[in-house]
Amino acid sequence: MMREKCLICDSSDLKQIIDLGSHPFADTFVPESRVSEPDLIYPLVCDLCQSCGNVQTRYETNPLLRYSQIEYSYTSSNSAFSRNHWDEYAKEVSDEIKQKPDSLVVEIGSNDGYLTQQFLKNKNRVLGVDPSPYMAELAKQRDVKTIVGLFGKEASEEILRDYGKADLVIANNVFNHADNPVEFTKSVSDILSSEGSFVFEQPYWLISIKSGKFDQIYHEHVSYFTVKSAKKLLERAGLAIKSARVVDYHGGSLRIIAQKKENVISESLEAKKLIEEEESYGTFKLETYQAFMKKNLEQRNRFMQKVHKIKEEGHPIIGVGAPAKGNTFLNFYNLDNSLIDYVTDSSPHKKGKYTPATRIPIVGDEIFSKYGKVYALILSWNLANQLKEKLYAINKNIELLVPEENN
Ligand SMILES: [Zn+2]
């Protein structure tokens, strides 16, 4: 089904800005038992709302298929870098909003419960909401109780009935997955106490387009937020931005703290500045995206010439890291198991599986020790510095392949 209206302001004035071809779900790695089954594949096209500046994917996919059919593989705590980020997140947010010890903290998209668990240190009461029964089970081992399901009106009513109002609602990298972000935000507003805070963090669209990166785009990400579009969305749910900042996660994320409109006396200065920056960069103009696509297509042609030459010479190419965004990259470049020998990842939830559609086996980094000359393509580019060090310690003959490099 196609989305014909803006998910934030209901306008039907949508213009296509990005077309990446057909893609499977990016975050569902395929187990051995399903390796010969076909993947569900949908066109990956983004539209820009001419009225409010929201960017959204055009083709609607079924959220239940996205998260519960095949075991969802991402865990919040799968790297030291991630754990550090969430530890600091919990400290910074707790410092910024003053909480009573018995406050209720609700995390939507609580995953394996790692971040939610940090709030137990403040003696807060905590509750997770997540569609994956598998993740809820992992969270239970951290003493985080989880409501299994997608967040919306029904879940918010259950929370109000069984737990009361929340003083802090968290939704990181999940709110942009919602098919109905207005209903989602209204439901957050419903469970928020009168002085409560809603904190969310997700990849920042301005940074993605500035850096020429298209791989934050995948079916699981329905909306691509700017401060301008987030502000509009919050307004519709009776909320306003209290603070906004850019943080170094997922290659550059936007963290917004919102409260009930009546508590936010003046508009956040940081938010105002970021909106000005978005406007002046051309974030809401079609020409910006024509240039963006042209650059990416040229880069792909150049890079694939290099890849074919390496394969003719008989050298292996190994992808490093199996993040969801890596699958957007592999599928857009048509890099399948005939060109990429392996993808490595440290997560036990991914090793032994295959990348969707491209069917590249996922193994550990130690695979690099089996080769002399070998090429590495870092798919988790946001962690490139840490990964490089680790790789060279395994094999000093590794040659790095960087798509952005021209030679
Ligand atoms: Zn709109």
Coordinates of N, CA and C and ligand atoms in Angstrom, one line a residue, residues 6-11 14 49-54 232, ligand 1:
C6 N 0.8 13.0 4.1 CA 1.9 13.2 5.1 C 1.5 12.6 6.4
L7 N 2.3 11.8 7.0 CA 2.0 11.2 8.3 C 1.9 12.2 9.5
I8 N 2.5 13.4 9.3 CA 2.5 14.3 10.3 C 1.4 15.4 10.2
C9 N 1.3 16.0 9.0 CA 0.3 17.1 8.9 C -0.9 16.7 7.9
D10 N -1.0 15.5 7.4 CA -2.1 15.0 6.6 C -2.1 15.7 5.2
S11 N -1.2 16.5 4.8 CA -1.2 17.1 3.5 C -0.9 16.1 2.4
L14 N 2.9 15.7 -1.6 CA 4.2 14.9 -1.4 C 4.9 14.9 -2.7
C49 N 7.2 16.1 2.3 CA 6.0 16.8 2.4 C 6.3 18.3 2.2
Q50 N 5.6 18.9 1.2 CA 5.9 20.3 0.8 C 5.3 21.2 1.8
S51 N 4.4 20.7 2.7 CA 3.8 21.6 3.6 C 4.5 21.7 5.0
C52 N 4.9 20.5 5.6 CA 5.6 20.6 6.9 C 7.1 20.2 6.9
G53 N 7.5 19.6 5.7 CA 8.9 19.3 5.6 C 9.2 17.9 6.1
N54 N 8.2 17.0 6.4 CA 8.5 15.7 6.8 C 9.0 14.8 5.6
K232 N 6.4 20.1 14.6 CA 5.1 20.1 14.1 C 4.3 18.9 14.7
Ligands
ZN1 ZN 3.5 17.3 6.3

